[in-house]
Coordinates of C-alpha atoms and ligand atoms in Angstrom, one line a residue:
Chain A
M1 CA 0.0 0.0 0.0
T2 CA 2.7 2.5 1.0
Q3 CA 4.7 1.4 -2.0
R4 CA 1.8 2.2 -4.3
F5 CA 1.5 5.5 -2.7
I6 CA 5.1 6.3 -3.2
K7 CA 5.0 5.3 -6.8
G8 CA 1.7 7.1 -7.3
W9 CA 3.0 10.6 -6.3
R10 CA 4.8 11.2 -9.5
P11 CA 1.8 11.3 -11.9
V12 CA -0.1 13.2 -9.3
A13 CA 2.7 15.8 -9.1
V14 CA 2.7 16.1 -12.9
L15 CA -1.1 16.6 -12.9
L16 CA -0.9 19.3 -10.2
L17 CA 1.9 21.0 -12.1
F18 CA -0.2 21.0 -15.2
I19 CA -3.2 22.5 -13.5
L20 CA -1.0 25.1 -11.8
L21 CA 0.6 26.1 -15.2
W22 CA -2.9 26.3 -16.7
E23 CA -4.0 28.6 -13.9
L24 CA -1.0 30.9 -14.3
C25 CA -1.2 31.0 -18.1
S26 CA -4.8 32.1 -18.1
R27 CA -3.9 34.9 -15.6
W28 CA -0.7 36.1 -17.2
F29 CA -2.0 36.1 -20.7
D30 CA -5.4 37.3 -19.8
I31 CA -7.2 34.6 -21.8
P32 CA -10.9 35.3 -22.0
E33 CA -13.0 33.0 -19.8
W34 CA -15.2 31.8 -22.6
L35 CA -12.1 30.6 -24.4
L36 CA -10.2 28.9 -21.6
P37 CA -11.5 29.3 -18.1
P38 CA -8.9 28.9 -15.3
P39 CA -9.1 25.8 -13.2
T40 CA -10.2 27.7 -10.1
L41 CA -13.3 29.1 -12.0
I42 CA -14.1 25.6 -13.2
M43 CA -13.9 24.3 -9.7
E44 CA -16.1 27.1 -8.4
T45 CA -18.7 26.4 -11.1
G46 CA -18.5 22.7 -10.3
I47 CA -19.3 23.3 -6.7
N48 CA -21.8 26.1 -7.0
S49 CA -24.0 24.6 -9.8
W50 CA -24.2 21.2 -8.3
S51 CA -28.0 21.5 -8.0
D52 CA -28.1 22.6 -11.7
Y53 CA -26.3 19.5 -13.1
A54 CA -27.2 16.9 -10.5
P55 CA -30.4 15.8 -12.2
H56 CA -28.5 15.6 -15.5
L57 CA -25.8 13.5 -13.9
F58 CA -28.1 11.1 -12.3
S59 CA -30.1 10.7 -15.5
T60 CA -26.9 9.9 -17.4
I61 CA -25.7 7.4 -14.7
R62 CA -29.1 5.7 -14.9
L63 CA -29.0 5.5 -18.7
T64 CA -25.4 4.3 -18.8
F65 CA -26.0 1.6 -16.2
T66 CA -29.2 0.3 -17.7
G67 CA -27.7 0.1 -21.2
F68 CA -24.5 -1.4 -19.9
M69 CA -26.3 -4.1 -18.0
I70 CA -28.5 -5.1 -20.9
G71 CA -25.5 -5.0 -23.2
V72 CA -23.4 -7.3 -20.9
M73 CA -26.3 -9.7 -20.6
F74 CA -26.9 -9.9 -24.3
G75 CA -23.2 -10.2 -25.0
L76 CA -22.8 -13.1 -22.5
L77 CA -25.9 -14.8 -23.7
L78 CA -24.9 -14.7 -27.3
A79 CA -21.4 -15.9 -26.4
V80 CA -22.7 -18.9 -24.5
F81 CA -25.2 -19.7 -27.2
L82 CA -22.6 -19.6 -30.0
H83 CA -20.2 -21.5 -27.8
L84 CA -22.7 -24.3 -27.5
L85 CA -23.4 -24.3 -31.2
P86 CA -20.0 -24.4 -32.9
S87 CA -21.4 -24.5 -36.4
V88 CA -23.4 -21.3 -35.9
R89 CA -20.4 -19.8 -34.3
E90 CA -18.2 -20.5 -37.3
A91 CA -20.8 -18.7 -39.5
L92 CA -21.2 -15.6 -37.2
Y93 CA -17.8 -15.1 -35.6
P94 CA -16.2 -13.4 -38.6
L95 CA -19.2 -11.1 -39.0
L96 CA -18.9 -10.2 -35.3
I97 CA -15.2 -9.4 -35.7
L98 CA -16.0 -7.3 -38.8
S99 CA -18.7 -5.4 -37.2
Q100 CA -16.2 -4.3 -34.5
N101 CA -14.6 -2.2 -37.2
I102 CA -17.8 -0.2 -37.8
P103 CA -18.2 2.7 -35.3
I104 CA -21.6 1.8 -34.0
I105 CA -22.1 5.5 -33.1
V106 CA -22.6 6.3 -36.8
L107 CA -25.8 4.3 -36.6
A108 CA -27.2 6.7 -34.1
P109 CA -29.0 9.1 -36.5
L110 CA -30.7 6.1 -38.1
L111 CA -31.9 4.9 -34.7
V112 CA -33.3 8.3 -34.0
I113 CA -35.3 8.2 -37.3
W114 CA -36.6 4.8 -36.4
F115 CA -37.3 5.1 -32.7
G116 CA -37.6 8.8 -32.1
F117 CA -36.1 10.7 -29.2
G118 CA -37.2 8.5 -26.2
A119 CA -35.1 6.3 -24.1
L120 CA -35.3 3.3 -26.5
P121 CA -32.9 4.6 -29.2
K122 CA -30.4 5.7 -26.5
L123 CA -30.5 2.3 -24.8
I124 CA -30.1 0.6 -28.2
I125 CA -26.9 2.7 -28.9
I126 CA -25.4 1.8 -25.5
V127 CA -26.3 -1.8 -25.8
L128 CA -24.8 -2.0 -29.3
V129 CA -21.5 -0.5 -28.3
C130 CA -21.3 -2.7 -25.1
F131 CA -22.4 -5.8 -26.7
F132 CA -19.6 -6.7 -29.1
P133 CA -16.5 -6.4 -26.9
I134 CA -18.1 -8.6 -24.3
A135 CA -19.5 -11.2 -26.8
I136 CA -16.1 -11.5 -28.5
A137 CA -14.1 -11.6 -25.2
A138 CA -16.4 -14.2 -23.7
M139 CA -16.3 -16.4 -26.8
D140 CA -12.5 -16.3 -27.0
G141 CA -12.3 -17.1 -23.3
L142 CA -14.7 -20.0 -23.6
R143 CA -12.9 -21.4 -26.5
Q144 CA -9.4 -21.2 -25.0
T145 CA -9.8 -24.0 -22.4
N146 CA -6.7 -26.0 -21.7
P147 CA -7.2 -29.4 -23.5
E148 CA -5.6 -31.3 -20.6
W149 CA -8.2 -30.0 -18.2
M150 CA -10.9 -30.8 -20.8
H151 CA -9.5 -34.4 -21.1
Y152 CA -9.6 -34.7 -17.3
M153 CA -13.1 -33.5 -17.0
K154 CA -14.4 -35.7 -19.8
M155 CA -12.6 -38.8 -18.5
A156 CA -13.9 -38.1 -15.0
G157 CA -17.4 -38.5 -16.5
A158 CA -18.4 -34.8 -16.4
T159 CA -21.6 -33.8 -18.3
K160 CA -21.6 -30.9 -20.8
G161 CA -23.3 -28.7 -18.1
Q162 CA -20.6 -29.6 -15.5
I163 CA -17.8 -29.0 -18.0
F164 CA -19.3 -25.6 -18.7
R165 CA -19.9 -24.6 -15.1
K166 CA -16.8 -26.1 -13.5
L167 CA -14.3 -25.5 -16.3
E168 CA -15.2 -23.3 -19.2
W169 CA -17.0 -20.5 -17.4
P170 CA -14.4 -19.9 -14.6
N171 CA -11.7 -20.3 -17.2
A172 CA -13.3 -17.6 -19.4
L173 CA -13.8 -15.1 -16.5
P174 CA -10.6 -13.1 -16.8
S175 CA -11.2 -12.7 -20.5
I176 CA -14.8 -11.7 -19.9
F177 CA -13.7 -9.1 -17.5
S178 CA -11.3 -7.5 -20.0
G179 CA -14.3 -7.3 -22.4
V180 CA -16.5 -5.8 -19.6
K181 CA -13.9 -3.1 -19.0
I182 CA -13.8 -2.0 -22.6
S183 CA -17.6 -2.0 -22.7
A184 CA -17.9 0.1 -19.5
A185 CA -15.8 2.8 -21.1
Y186 CA -17.8 2.6 -24.3
S187 CA -21.1 2.7 -22.5
V188 CA -20.4 6.1 -20.9
M189 CA -19.3 7.5 -24.3
G190 CA -22.4 5.9 -25.9
A191 CA -24.7 7.5 -23.3
V192 CA -23.3 11.0 -23.8
I193 CA -23.4 10.8 -27.6
S194 CA -26.9 9.5 -27.6
E195 CA -27.9 12.5 -25.4
W196 CA -26.4 14.9 -27.9
L197 CA -28.7 13.5 -30.5
G198 CA -31.7 14.7 -28.6
A199 CA -32.8 14.4 -25.0
N200 CA -34.1 16.7 -22.3
K201 CA -31.9 15.5 -19.6
G202 CA -28.4 14.2 -19.2
I203 CA -24.8 15.4 -19.0
G204 CA -24.7 15.4 -22.8
V205 CA -27.6 17.9 -22.8
Y206 CA -26.0 20.0 -20.1
M207 CA -22.9 20.1 -22.2
T208 CA -24.7 21.1 -25.4
L209 CA -26.6 23.9 -23.5
A210 CA -23.4 25.1 -21.9
S211 CA -21.4 25.2 -25.2
S212 CA -24.2 27.0 -27.1
S213 CA -24.3 29.8 -24.5
F214 CA -20.5 29.9 -24.3
R215 CA -20.4 28.8 -20.7
T216 CA -17.0 27.1 -21.3
D217 CA -16.6 26.6 -17.5
R218 CA -19.7 24.5 -17.5
V219 CA -18.4 22.5 -20.6
F220 CA -15.3 21.7 -18.6
V221 CA -17.4 20.7 -15.6
A222 CA -19.3 18.3 -17.9
I223 CA -16.1 16.9 -19.3
F224 CA -14.8 16.4 -15.8
L225 CA -18.0 14.7 -14.7
I226 CA -17.9 12.3 -17.7
M227 CA -14.2 11.4 -17.0
S228 CA -15.0 10.8 -13.4
L229 CA -17.9 8.7 -14.3
S230 CA -15.8 6.5 -16.6
L231 CA -13.1 6.2 -14.1
L232 CA -15.5 5.3 -11.3
F233 CA -17.1 2.7 -13.5
F234 CA -13.8 1.2 -14.3
L235 CA -12.7 1.1 -10.7
L236 CA -16.0 -0.6 -9.7
I237 CA -15.5 -3.3 -12.3
N238 CA -11.9 -3.7 -11.3
L239 CA -13.0 -4.3 -7.7
L240 CA -15.5 -6.9 -8.8
E241 CA -12.9 -8.6 -11.0
N242 CA -10.4 -8.7 -8.1
K243 CA -13.0 -10.3 -6.0
M244 CA -14.1 -12.9 -8.6
T245 CA -10.7 -13.8 -9.9
S246 CA -8.7 -13.5 -6.7
W247 CA -6.9 -16.7 -7.5
Q248 CA -5.0 -14.9 -10.3
R249 CA -3.1 -12.6 -8.0
K250 CA -2.2 -15.2 -5.4
G251 CA 0.8 -17.4 -6.0
G252 CA 4.2 -17.0 -7.6
G253 CA 5.0 -20.5 -6.2
A254 CA 5.8 -21.5 -2.7
H255 CA 9.1 -23.5 -2.8
E256 CA 9.9 -25.1 -6.1
Chain B
M1 CA -11.6 -61.2 -10.6
N2 CA -10.1 -59.0 -13.3
K3 CA -10.4 -55.3 -12.5
L4 CA -9.5 -54.3 -16.0
V5 CA -9.3 -56.3 -19.2
V6 CA -7.9 -54.7 -22.3
D7 CA -8.6 -56.9 -25.3
Q8 CA -7.0 -56.6 -28.7
L9 CA -7.0 -52.8 -28.7
T10 CA -6.0 -51.1 -31.9
K11 CA -5.9 -47.4 -32.5
S12 CA -4.5 -45.3 -35.4
F13 CA -4.3 -41.5 -35.9
D14 CA -4.2 -40.2 -39.5
S15 CA -3.4 -43.6 -41.0
S16 CA -0.4 -44.2 -38.7
I17 CA -1.0 -47.1 -36.3
I18 CA -0.3 -46.2 -32.7
L19 CA -1.5 -49.2 -30.8
Q20 CA -1.8 -52.6 -32.3
N21 CA -3.7 -55.5 -30.7
V22 CA -2.7 -54.5 -27.2
S23 CA -4.1 -56.9 -24.6
F24 CA -3.5 -57.2 -20.9
S25 CA -5.4 -57.4 -17.6
I26 CA -5.2 -56.1 -14.1
Q27 CA -6.3 -58.0 -11.0
E28 CA -8.2 -56.5 -8.1
G29 CA -5.8 -54.5 -5.9
E30 CA -2.9 -55.0 -8.2
F31 CA -0.3 -52.4 -9.2
V32 CA 0.7 -52.7 -12.8
S33 CA 3.1 -50.5 -14.8
I34 CA 3.2 -50.0 -18.5
L35 CA 6.7 -49.2 -19.7
G36 CA 7.4 -47.8 -23.1
P37 CA 9.4 -45.1 -24.8
S38 CA 8.1 -41.6 -25.2
G39 CA 5.6 -41.2 -28.0
S40 CA 4.9 -45.0 -28.1
G41 CA 1.2 -44.4 -27.3
K42 CA 0.9 -44.7 -23.5
S43 CA -1.2 -41.7 -23.1
T44 CA -3.3 -42.8 -26.0
L45 CA -3.9 -46.1 -24.2
F46 CA -5.2 -44.2 -21.2
H47 CA -7.4 -42.0 -23.3
L48 CA -9.0 -45.1 -24.8
I49 CA -9.5 -46.8 -21.4
G50 CA -11.0 -43.5 -20.2
G51 CA -13.4 -43.4 -23.2
L52 CA -12.2 -40.1 -24.5
Y53 CA -12.4 -41.5 -28.0
P54 CA -13.3 -45.0 -29.2
P55 CA -10.7 -47.6 -30.4
D56 CA -10.6 -48.7 -34.0
S57 CA -11.1 -52.2 -32.8
G58 CA -10.9 -54.2 -29.5
D59 CA -12.7 -53.9 -26.2
I60 CA -12.2 -52.7 -22.7
Y61 CA -13.8 -54.4 -19.7
I62 CA -13.9 -52.8 -16.2
N63 CA -15.2 -55.0 -13.4
G64 CA -16.3 -57.5 -16.0
E65 CA -18.5 -55.0 -17.7
R66 CA -17.8 -53.8 -21.3
T67 CA -17.0 -50.1 -21.1
T68 CA -15.4 -49.4 -24.5
G69 CA -15.9 -45.7 -25.3
E70 CA -17.6 -45.0 -22.0
K71 CA -16.4 -42.0 -19.9
G72 CA -16.4 -41.7 -16.1
K73 CA -15.3 -45.3 -15.5
I74 CA -11.8 -44.7 -14.3
S75 CA -10.1 -42.3 -12.0
Y76 CA -7.4 -40.6 -14.0
M77 CA -4.4 -38.6 -13.1
P78 CA -3.0 -36.8 -16.1
Q79 CA 0.6 -36.3 -17.1
S80 CA 0.6 -32.7 -15.9
P81 CA -1.1 -32.1 -12.6
S82 CA -4.1 -30.3 -14.2
L83 CA -5.3 -28.7 -11.1
L84 CA -7.8 -25.9 -11.9
P85 CA -6.1 -22.6 -10.9
W86 CA -9.3 -21.0 -9.7
R87 CA -10.0 -23.7 -7.2
T88 CA -8.3 -24.0 -3.8
I89 CA -6.5 -27.3 -3.1
M90 CA -9.5 -28.5 -1.1
E91 CA -11.9 -27.7 -4.0
N92 CA -9.5 -29.3 -6.4
V93 CA -9.1 -32.6 -4.6
I94 CA -12.8 -33.1 -4.4
L95 CA -13.4 -32.3 -8.1
G96 CA -13.4 -35.9 -9.3
S97 CA -15.9 -37.0 -6.7
E98 CA -18.0 -33.9 -7.1
I99 CA -18.7 -34.8 -10.7
I100 CA -20.2 -38.1 -9.7
E101 CA -21.6 -37.7 -6.2
K102 CA -21.7 -35.4 -3.2
P103 CA -18.0 -35.1 -2.1
N104 CA -16.9 -36.1 1.3
K105 CA -15.0 -33.1 2.7
A106 CA -13.9 -34.7 6.0
E107 CA -12.3 -37.6 4.1
A108 CA -10.6 -35.1 1.8
L109 CA -9.2 -33.1 4.7
K110 CA -7.8 -36.3 6.1
M111 CA -6.1 -37.2 2.8
I112 CA -4.7 -33.7 2.4
Q113 CA -3.1 -34.0 5.9
Q114 CA -1.8 -37.5 5.0
A115 CA -0.2 -36.1 1.9
G116 CA 1.7 -33.5 4.0
L117 CA -0.4 -30.6 2.5
E118 CA -1.8 -29.6 5.8
G119 CA -2.3 -25.8 5.9
Y120 CA -2.6 -25.6 2.2
E121 CA -6.3 -26.5 2.0
Q122 CA -7.2 -23.0 1.1
A123 CA -4.1 -22.2 -1.0
Y124 CA -4.3 -22.1 -4.8
P125 CA -2.3 -24.5 -7.0
S126 CA 0.0 -21.6 -8.1
Q127 CA 1.2 -21.4 -4.5
L128 CA 2.4 -25.0 -4.5
S129 CA 5.6 -26.6 -5.6
G130 CA 5.7 -29.2 -8.4
G131 CA 5.8 -32.2 -6.0
M132 CA 2.9 -30.8 -3.9
K133 CA 0.8 -30.3 -7.0
Q134 CA 1.4 -33.9 -8.0
R135 CA 0.4 -35.1 -4.5
A136 CA -2.8 -33.0 -4.6
S137 CA -3.5 -34.4 -8.1
F138 CA -3.0 -37.9 -6.8
I139 CA -5.3 -37.3 -3.8
R140 CA -7.9 -36.1 -6.3
S141 CA -7.8 -39.5 -8.1
L142 CA -7.9 -41.4 -4.8
L143 CA -11.0 -39.5 -3.7
S144 CA -12.8 -40.2 -7.0
P145 CA -15.4 -42.9 -6.7
Q146 CA -14.0 -45.1 -9.5
S147 CA -12.0 -48.0 -8.2
L148 CA -9.4 -48.3 -10.9
I149 CA -6.8 -45.5 -10.9
C150 CA -4.8 -44.7 -14.0
L151 CA -1.7 -42.6 -13.5
D152 CA 0.0 -41.2 -16.6
E153 CA 3.7 -40.5 -15.9
P154 CA 2.9 -38.6 -12.7
F155 CA 6.5 -38.1 -11.7
S156 CA 8.3 -37.6 -15.0
A157 CA 8.4 -33.8 -14.6
L158 CA 9.9 -33.9 -11.1
D159 CA 13.6 -33.8 -10.2
E160 CA 15.3 -37.0 -9.0
F161 CA 15.0 -36.3 -5.3
T162 CA 11.4 -35.3 -5.3
R163 CA 10.6 -38.2 -7.5
M164 CA 12.1 -40.7 -5.0
D165 CA 10.1 -39.2 -2.2
M166 CA 7.0 -39.3 -4.2
Q167 CA 7.5 -43.0 -5.2
E168 CA 7.8 -44.0 -1.5
W169 CA 4.9 -41.8 -0.6
L170 CA 2.7 -43.3 -3.4
L171 CA 3.5 -46.8 -2.2
S172 CA 2.7 -46.0 1.4
I173 CA -0.6 -44.4 0.6
W174 CA -1.5 -47.2 -1.8
T175 CA -0.8 -49.9 0.8
E176 CA -3.3 -48.1 3.0
H177 CA -6.0 -47.7 0.4
Q178 CA -5.5 -50.9 -1.7
R179 CA -6.8 -49.8 -5.0
S180 CA -6.0 -51.2 -8.4
I181 CA -3.5 -49.0 -10.2
L182 CA -2.4 -48.8 -13.8
F183 CA 0.8 -46.8 -13.9
V184 CA 2.4 -45.5 -17.0
T185 CA 6.1 -44.5 -17.1
H186 CA 9.2 -44.5 -19.3
N187 CA 11.4 -45.0 -16.3
I188 CA 12.6 -48.6 -15.7
E189 CA 13.5 -48.2 -12.1
E190 CA 10.3 -46.5 -11.2
A191 CA 8.3 -49.3 -12.9
I192 CA 10.2 -52.1 -11.0
F193 CA 10.1 -50.3 -7.7
L194 CA 6.4 -49.7 -7.7
S195 CA 4.8 -52.6 -9.5
D196 CA 3.6 -56.1 -9.1
R197 CA 3.9 -56.5 -12.8
V198 CA 5.6 -54.5 -15.5
I199 CA 4.2 -54.6 -19.1
V200 CA 6.7 -53.6 -21.7
L201 CA 5.3 -51.9 -24.8
S202 CA 7.2 -52.0 -28.1
D203 CA 7.6 -48.9 -30.2
R204 CA 5.6 -47.9 -33.3
P205 CA 3.2 -49.4 -33.3
A206 CA 2.9 -50.3 -29.7
K207 CA 2.3 -54.0 -28.9
V208 CA 2.7 -55.8 -25.6
Q209 CA 6.3 -56.9 -25.9
R210 CA 6.6 -58.8 -22.6
E211 CA 5.3 -59.0 -19.1
F212 CA 7.5 -59.2 -16.0
K213 CA 6.2 -60.3 -12.6
I214 CA 8.2 -58.4 -10.0
P215 CA 8.5 -60.6 -6.9
F216 CA 9.8 -58.1 -4.3
A217 CA 7.9 -58.2 -1.0
R218 CA 6.0 -55.3 0.3
P219 CA 6.3 -52.9 2.0
R220 CA 9.2 -51.7 -0.1
N221 CA 11.5 -48.8 0.5
S222 CA 14.0 -47.0 -1.6
S223 CA 17.0 -49.0 -0.4
L224 CA 15.6 -51.8 -2.5
M225 CA 16.9 -50.0 -5.6
L226 CA 20.4 -50.7 -4.5
T227 CA 20.2 -54.5 -4.1
R228 CA 21.7 -56.8 -6.6
E229 CA 18.4 -58.4 -7.4
F230 CA 16.9 -55.1 -8.3
L231 CA 19.8 -54.4 -10.6
N232 CA 19.3 -57.8 -12.3
W233 CA 15.7 -57.0 -13.0
K234 CA 16.6 -53.6 -14.3
K235 CA 19.2 -55.3 -16.6
E236 CA 16.7 -57.8 -17.9
I237 CA 14.1 -55.2 -18.7
F238 CA 16.7 -53.0 -20.2
E239 CA 17.8 -55.8 -22.5
E240 CA 14.2 -56.3 -23.5
L241 CA 13.8 -52.6 -24.3
K242 CA 17.1 -52.6 -26.2
V243 CA 15.8 -55.2 -28.6
L244 CA 13.2 -52.7 -29.5
V245 CA 15.6 -50.0 -30.6
Ligands
ADP301 N1 -5.3 -36.8 -31.0 C1 -4.2 -37.2 -31.8 N2 -4.2 -37.0 -33.1 C2 -3.1 -37.4 -33.8 N3 -2.0 -38.0 -33.3 C3 -2.0 -38.2 -32.0 C4 -3.1 -37.8 -31.1 N4 -2.8 -38.2 -29.9 C5 -1.6 -38.8 -29.9 N5 -1.1 -38.8 -31.2 C6 0.2 -39.4 -31.6 O1 0.3 -40.6 -31.1 C7 1.6 -40.9 -30.7 C8 1.6 -41.4 -29.2 O2 1.3 -40.3 -28.4 P1 1.1 -40.5 -26.8 O3 0.1 -41.5 -26.5 O4 1.0 -39.2 -26.2 O5 2.6 -41.1 -26.4 P2 3.2 -41.3 -25.0 O6 2.2 -41.0 -24.0 O7 3.6 -42.8 -24.9 O8 4.4 -40.4 -24.9 C9 2.4 -39.6 -30.9 O9 3.2 -39.8 -32.0 C10 1.3 -38.6 -31.1 O10 1.8 -37.6 -32.0
MG302 MG1 2.2 -39.5 -22.6

């Protein structure tokens, strides 16, 4: 713990130095506030207008979380389904990989045309961006089972269900979590972009309003909120991962 | 009664014959070793007995019942320990029994202690040394409900000192539990030291070359390996293997 703290101070120092430089520059060169507000002003706005943006923030959190959960569930279900049906997987897997190269976000205007401005098209966007990284990571993890363990399980008389529960699923967990982390980052981005397309609440909306009235300080507050949200999300998943795959960090061999 | 009968087993992969008309049997409570060079098809033989894939021809009988191509009939210890890294040692050793029935944790705990792994019940395999992993893996096969245990070169990856320890340990625990064991190895000394009978396989394709009945009394300990009689046996089996090369 102390070691991590000692190692951690360097990036923190760089960050503080950067903020200090920013503050000094905006004072020395008299940069107008609508162009680049100083960090102190951004902080002030952030504290003072909490009641302004809080509803937006909670709306975005709710949207992100709902979309993310549905996306994860769909991704895992598809992965398990395709894993159990290898011939279908062979047909769909290349298409899934290909679809990863399409920025799903570009489909957003189309979704608005089809589904209007309600919650549905926004959820669909988030689900779509979350879905693929998880499905692919889970499929890869499920497929990469050590053949020796598989032989053992089969010769021990394990049923297909037992092999899945006791071997393939736990074996795929680390891979699944790496997919979940990518999806988490995507889901926050997906939520904000979907709000830009038309919504009456959300950090994306707050941001659009702020930028159209040249309240750059508020734009920065929004950016900061989005970054914090992403980071918080990532940390939560990391925590869950450490709990569920704690065996990965133990070890290094007793005495060989 | 015969615990295991292997009858005229033939198996080929991609048109190269690996096993050809392999026949032998194991009595109840007997310790039999199969000795053959690396790549001769020993693991393949186990996979056939374990029902992982069917033979081209021939049959397998366990406890008088034809089990050709059926899984779950033997307790198997693979060449590498194959402990699941996300399970603790306790969870790992009960895996084999868990698949068939409700595992007996009290029994498992006793075995873990007997194997000198006390205090490691909640440890993960990555925290154990090679010898400890092999012991855990062996306990797993002892705790499995099937009465025939098949061990595939369990000690070949260990250093000489650990291997000696493990051989004596295996014998001591086997005397206590009296199970039928089929043991595969490419080490002549190991085969003689452990077994009631040694079956020598020929190379490419593997056939039963010869069978040796090892008369040494039990319990045996490692000083046996230094006796003249032991060396004579070693020589005789070595000659037999040399014929093959
Ligand atoms: N599934 C398989 N497909 C093709 N060839 C195989 C397969 N399994 C084993 N073999 C071949 O059979 C031979 C015997 O292998 P194996 O039984 O592992 O030997 P051993 O255990 O005696 O060292 C090897 O040449 C190996 O390449
Ligand atoms: Mg082998």
